[in-house]
Amino acid sequence: MIEELMDTPILPFEGVTGSWRFHKDVEDIGWLTIDSPDAPVNTLSTAAILELEELIGRIEGMADRRELVGVVLLSGKDSGFIAGADVREFDKMDLALLPDALRQAHKLFDRIENLKIPVVAGIHGFCLGGGLELALACHYRIAVKDEKTKLGFPEVNLGIFPGFGGTGRSIRQAGPVDAMNLMLTGKMLRAGPARGLGLVDKLVRHRDNLRWEGRKAVLQKRRSTVAPITKTIMAMGPLRGYVADKMRQKVGKKAKREHYPAPYGLIELFEEHGNDWRAMIAGEVPAFVPLMGSTAATNLRRVFFLSEGLKKQAAKGQQFRRVHVIGAGVMGGDIAAWCALRGMSVTLQDLDMNRIKPALERGKALFKKRLKKRFEVDTAMLRLQADPDGKGVARADVVIEAVVEDLAIKRQIFAELETEIKPGAILATNTSSIELERIAEGLSDPSRLIGLHFFNPVAQLPLVEVIRSRFNSDEEIGKGAAFAVAIGKSPVVVKSAPGFLVNRVLMPYMLGAVERVEAGESPELLDAAAVAFGMPMGPIELMDTVGLDVGQSVATELGHAVPEGSRFAELVRRGKLGRKSGQGFYKWSDGKAQKGETPAHADLAGLGRELVRPLVDTTEVVLAEGVVANADLADIGVILGTGFAPFLGGPLQARRDGKA
């Protein structure tokens, strides 16, 4: 019998998958551990929830018989607590059965919350989505205060919102404004800020402390406190409608309802039930089900799986500690800063300190924005070192050239580097359009040179094109992909060809829009149309962001000559290169394009679809030419590299669906 066991595991029991382990110790504390079988992370699969349901029934009986004083819920995996529901099951779900499944989960979490004994969650690593919803159903939450611990609701990125009671319980704990902001943005919080919001009650320094603090919390019958009236008042009476309107306005600046219905559905749920967290939980079911079956959610799940699959291109067992970047311009300097932010020791080389200093200043600004604490910023700056003499080359695990797009200069640099780099180091160019075979001419071992093409702005765009020439081995390309993953980027392997993938498909789109501006059309109208279609920014603003000189260089490399005497050519000639110079097609101030009024148009989205057509056409051509291995890689590469509407699933998926 369960009640007779002390330290002996009693699960898995017959008929379940074995995601959970449970034992009772000599103090009558129950220790419940989730450890999803044959998986790197824990998920709340259907089987895991059914198993938990049976286990909670047994715990209820033990509590009623006073055989347990409390339960501590922990994870058996190094990766973290629980990463959420098992997304792999979503596409297989029968939507007709989903309402009952959600209500069953609600009932289970209510039973946990209604247990007469304290239930304490010990959190380390990822605690996301359904994992956070389960933790919020516990009476007390303890989290490890380190960089790996992240709490949040990423469901909005999959076209849905929390469906296991997280909407109401997060509002109960954090208050309506903070909780809704967390759910609407999909933002992940560290343990400290999560505690500040009331989602976590106690912080510990190390995972090893979770058991001891969990024990104390049980024996002391600790319970979490709810959000104070000063926070919850924002959900009361007419204030709730005002708050909901403000949320809609804020969301509307980034996402249109017709593209991303989930945040709007969540706001409507709050507007109707936000003053009663239990009613809000009950209201999840009818609002959640239509979202799960929407085209947007289906495509966003596809994007999620494609993005996760990119990690499989990386060679295993690779370690990178030192990076040397040659070229301290916008791209080189920002690549160096990003690598330092991600923990690498970085040396940055250019002709003199005057060229390197602006890159160091931009790096410091990035560190202040991302790291917050002064000592973290100072430590990151110590990792980013000016190196005008190139002394870091010999020690570097990765050497990246990011100088001007000039073939002769690049060849000269690599001829010198080849004799200096250590065996096994990655030798890479950040060229945006020149074939690697041409750059590698004259090298004694051209197989060592790969492409690592980052995108501007480096800190925002996740894609790195790992460019393969006919000389490269699988080993070199796998190492390049592994480096991209190590610095938190998403690698897409592409064949060495003019423009590779992203620039090849972008250029006809951008130049087509520029030609329309040259013919007298409004740049503001064209940009607004592209955004109405679903692009993150319009083609003219994008050209300014990339840099008109870079655009001209890539266009020439791809055989799209910029006509002499055109406005485009004249702007380049006068040094008006876009955002980086403060003037391009637009004037720029504080990093933002200063746009005029947008002319009226009867069908903005239709105009946007017309503008984007060359991009989609060229993606089909690139796939046919074998620049990427398959349509999935083409779609995810274009999404990550251009921001192409994720809710459409990529340019090729959009065309299959008749949307582009």
Tab-separated table of N, CA, C and O in Angstrom, residues 323-363:
chain	number	residue	atom	x	y	z
A	323	VAL	N	36.457	34.410	-29.769
A	323	VAL	CA	36.049	34.827	-31.112
A	323	VAL	C	36.864	36.056	-31.492
A	323	VAL	O	37.058	36.966	-30.671
A	324	HIS	N	37.346	36.081	-32.721
A	324	HIS	CA	38.051	37.250	-33.245
A	324	HIS	C	37.275	37.759	-34.449
A	324	HIS	O	36.977	36.994	-35.376
A	325	VAL	N	36.931	39.050	-34.431
A	325	VAL	CA	36.176	39.664	-35.525
A	325	VAL	C	37.043	40.725	-36.187
A	325	VAL	O	37.614	41.583	-35.506
A	326	ILE	N	37.125	40.675	-37.508
A	326	ILE	CA	37.893	41.652	-38.278
A	326	ILE	C	36.911	42.573	-38.991
A	326	ILE	O	36.101	42.119	-39.806
A	327	GLY	N	36.986	43.865	-38.653
A	327	GLY	CA	36.055	44.843	-39.195
A	327	GLY	C	35.134	45.334	-38.101
A	327	GLY	O	34.275	44.595	-37.631
A	328	ALA	N	35.309	46.592	-37.678
A	328	ALA	CA	34.534	47.129	-36.552
A	328	ALA	C	33.428	48.062	-37.023
A	328	ALA	O	32.984	48.933	-36.278
A	329	GLY	N	32.986	47.885	-38.260
A	329	GLY	CA	31.847	48.664	-38.743
A	329	GLY	C	30.567	48.217	-38.060
A	329	GLY	O	30.588	47.497	-37.060
A	330	VAL	N	29.445	48.623	-38.627
A	330	VAL	CA	28.161	48.301	-37.998
A	330	VAL	C	27.995	46.791	-37.825
A	330	VAL	O	27.681	46.302	-36.735
A	331	MET	N	28.233	46.017	-38.878
A	331	MET	CA	28.029	44.576	-38.787
A	331	MET	C	29.097	43.908	-37.926
A	331	MET	O	28.780	43.164	-36.989
A	332	GLY	N	30.371	44.167	-38.226
A	332	GLY	CA	31.439	43.527	-37.464
A	332	GLY	C	31.384	43.878	-35.992
A	332	GLY	O	31.503	43.004	-35.118
A	333	GLY	N	31.195	45.160	-35.692
A	333	GLY	CA	31.127	45.584	-34.296
A	333	GLY	C	29.962	44.968	-33.565
A	333	GLY	O	30.080	44.548	-32.399
A	334	ASP	N	28.814	44.877	-34.247
A	334	ASP	CA	27.627	44.316	-33.589
A	334	ASP	C	27.716	42.796	-33.449
A	334	ASP	O	27.194	42.223	-32.487
A	335	ILE	N	28.363	42.121	-34.385
A	335	ILE	CA	28.619	40.680	-34.233
A	335	ILE	C	29.510	40.440	-33.022
A	335	ILE	O	29.253	39.556	-32.195
A	336	ALA	N	30.550	41.251	-32.895
A	336	ALA	CA	31.467	41.113	-31.763
A	336	ALA	C	30.739	41.342	-30.441
A	336	ALA	O	30.907	40.582	-29.480
A	337	ALA	N	29.926	42.391	-30.386
A	337	ALA	CA	29.195	42.701	-29.157
A	337	ALA	C	28.222	41.586	-28.809
A	337	ALA	O	28.074	41.210	-27.637
A	338	TRP	N	27.554	41.038	-29.820
A	338	TRP	CA	26.602	39.958	-29.557
A	338	TRP	C	27.314	38.726	-28.997
A	338	TRP	O	26.825	38.097	-28.043
A	339	CYS	N	28.450	38.386	-29.565
A	339	CYS	CA	29.198	37.227	-29.080
A	339	CYS	C	29.642	37.448	-27.629
A	339	CYS	O	29.604	36.523	-26.807
A	340	ALA	N	30.057	38.671	-27.299
A	340	ALA	CA	30.448	38.979	-25.923
A	340	ALA	C	29.246	38.896	-24.992
A	340	ALA	O	29.347	38.393	-23.859
A	341	LEU	N	28.096	39.382	-25.445
A	341	LEU	CA	26.869	39.289	-24.652
A	341	LEU	C	26.541	37.843	-24.331
A	341	LEU	O	26.068	37.527	-23.233
A	342	ARG	N	26.825	36.943	-25.283
A	342	ARG	CA	26.505	35.525	-25.106
A	342	ARG	C	27.607	34.762	-24.385
A	342	ARG	O	27.572	33.542	-24.320
A	343	GLY	N	28.588	35.482	-23.821
A	343	GLY	CA	29.578	34.851	-22.955
A	343	GLY	C	30.914	34.547	-23.572
A	343	GLY	O	31.801	33.998	-22.901
A	344	MET	N	31.098	34.883	-24.853
A	344	MET	CA	32.380	34.629	-25.508
A	344	MET	C	33.401	35.725	-25.164
A	344	MET	O	33.035	36.880	-24.930
A	345	SER	N	34.677	35.349	-25.153
A	345	SER	CA	35.754	36.342	-25.090
A	345	SER	C	36.047	36.777	-26.521
A	345	SER	O	36.381	35.945	-27.366
A	346	VAL	N	35.941	38.087	-26.774
A	346	VAL	CA	35.966	38.584	-28.144
A	346	VAL	C	37.062	39.627	-28.314
A	346	VAL	O	37.193	40.541	-27.488
A	347	THR	N	37.837	39.496	-29.387
A	347	THR	CA	38.776	40.533	-29.798
A	347	THR	C	38.280	41.118	-31.109
A	347	THR	O	37.887	40.383	-32.019
A	348	LEU	N	38.298	42.459	-31.189
A	348	LEU	CA	37.741	43.165	-32.342
A	348	LEU	C	38.851	43.961	-33.025
A	348	LEU	O	39.477	44.827	-32.408
A	349	GLN	N	39.064	43.662	-34.288
A	349	GLN	CA	40.188	44.253	-35.026
A	349	GLN	C	39.711	45.196	-36.121
A	349	GLN	O	38.721	44.945	-36.807
A	350	ASP	N	40.411	46.323	-36.233
A	350	ASP	CA	40.261	47.214	-37.378
A	350	ASP	C	41.568	47.982	-37.520
A	350	ASP	O	42.527	47.730	-36.786
A	351	LEU	N	41.606	48.935	-38.444
A	351	LEU	CA	42.867	49.606	-38.764
A	351	LEU	C	43.422	50.413	-37.607
A	351	LEU	O	44.636	50.532	-37.447
A	352	ASP	N	42.536	50.990	-36.770
A	352	ASP	CA	43.006	51.794	-35.644
A	352	ASP	C	41.896	51.894	-34.603
A	352	ASP	O	40.747	51.507	-34.848
A	353	MET	N	42.232	52.464	-33.437
A	353	MET	CA	41.281	52.568	-32.337
A	353	MET	C	40.119	53.495	-32.664
A	353	MET	O	39.002	53.309	-32.157
A	354	ASN	N	40.350	54.487	-33.487
A	354	ASN	CA	39.270	55.403	-33.842
A	354	ASN	C	38.127	54.677	-34.552
A	354	ASN	O	36.966	55.075	-34.439
A	355	ARG	N	38.461	53.626	-35.283
A	355	ARG	CA	37.427	52.836	-35.961
A	355	ARG	C	36.767	51.832	-35.023
A	355	ARG	O	35.617	51.448	-35.227
A	356	ILE	N	37.489	51.408	-34.004
A	356	ILE	CA	36.966	50.394	-33.077
A	356	ILE	C	36.111	51.017	-31.976
A	356	ILE	O	35.119	50.420	-31.529
A	357	LYS	N	36.472	52.219	-31.547
A	357	LYS	CA	35.810	52.839	-30.399
A	357	LYS	C	34.289	52.939	-30.553
A	357	LYS	O	33.548	52.614	-29.616
A	358	PRO	N	33.740	53.379	-31.703
A	358	PRO	CA	32.274	53.433	-31.824
A	358	PRO	C	31.614	52.073	-31.635
A	358	PRO	O	30.513	51.983	-31.070
A	359	ALA	N	32.268	51.001	-32.081
A	359	ALA	CA	31.714	49.650	-31.910
A	359	ALA	C	31.668	49.278	-30.431
A	359	ALA	O	30.710	48.644	-29.970
A	360	LEU	N	32.707	49.655	-29.684
A	360	LEU	CA	32.712	49.382	-28.236
A	360	LEU	C	31.596	50.149	-27.545
A	360	LEU	O	30.952	49.626	-26.621
A	361	GLU	N	31.341	51.370	-27.981
A	361	GLU	CA	30.264	52.169	-27.384
A	361	GLU	C	28.900	51.561	-27.689
A	361	GLU	O	28.026	51.509	-26.818
A	362	ARG	N	28.721	51.078	-28.918
A	362	ARG	CA	27.455	50.405	-29.246
A	362	ARG	C	27.307	49.123	-28.443
A	362	ARG	O	26.206	48.778	-27.998
A	363	GLY	N	28.411	48.414	-28.255
A	363	GLY	CA	28.375	47.201	-27.453
A	363	GLY	C	27.951	47.490	-26.031
A	363	GLY	O	27.114	46.769	-25.456
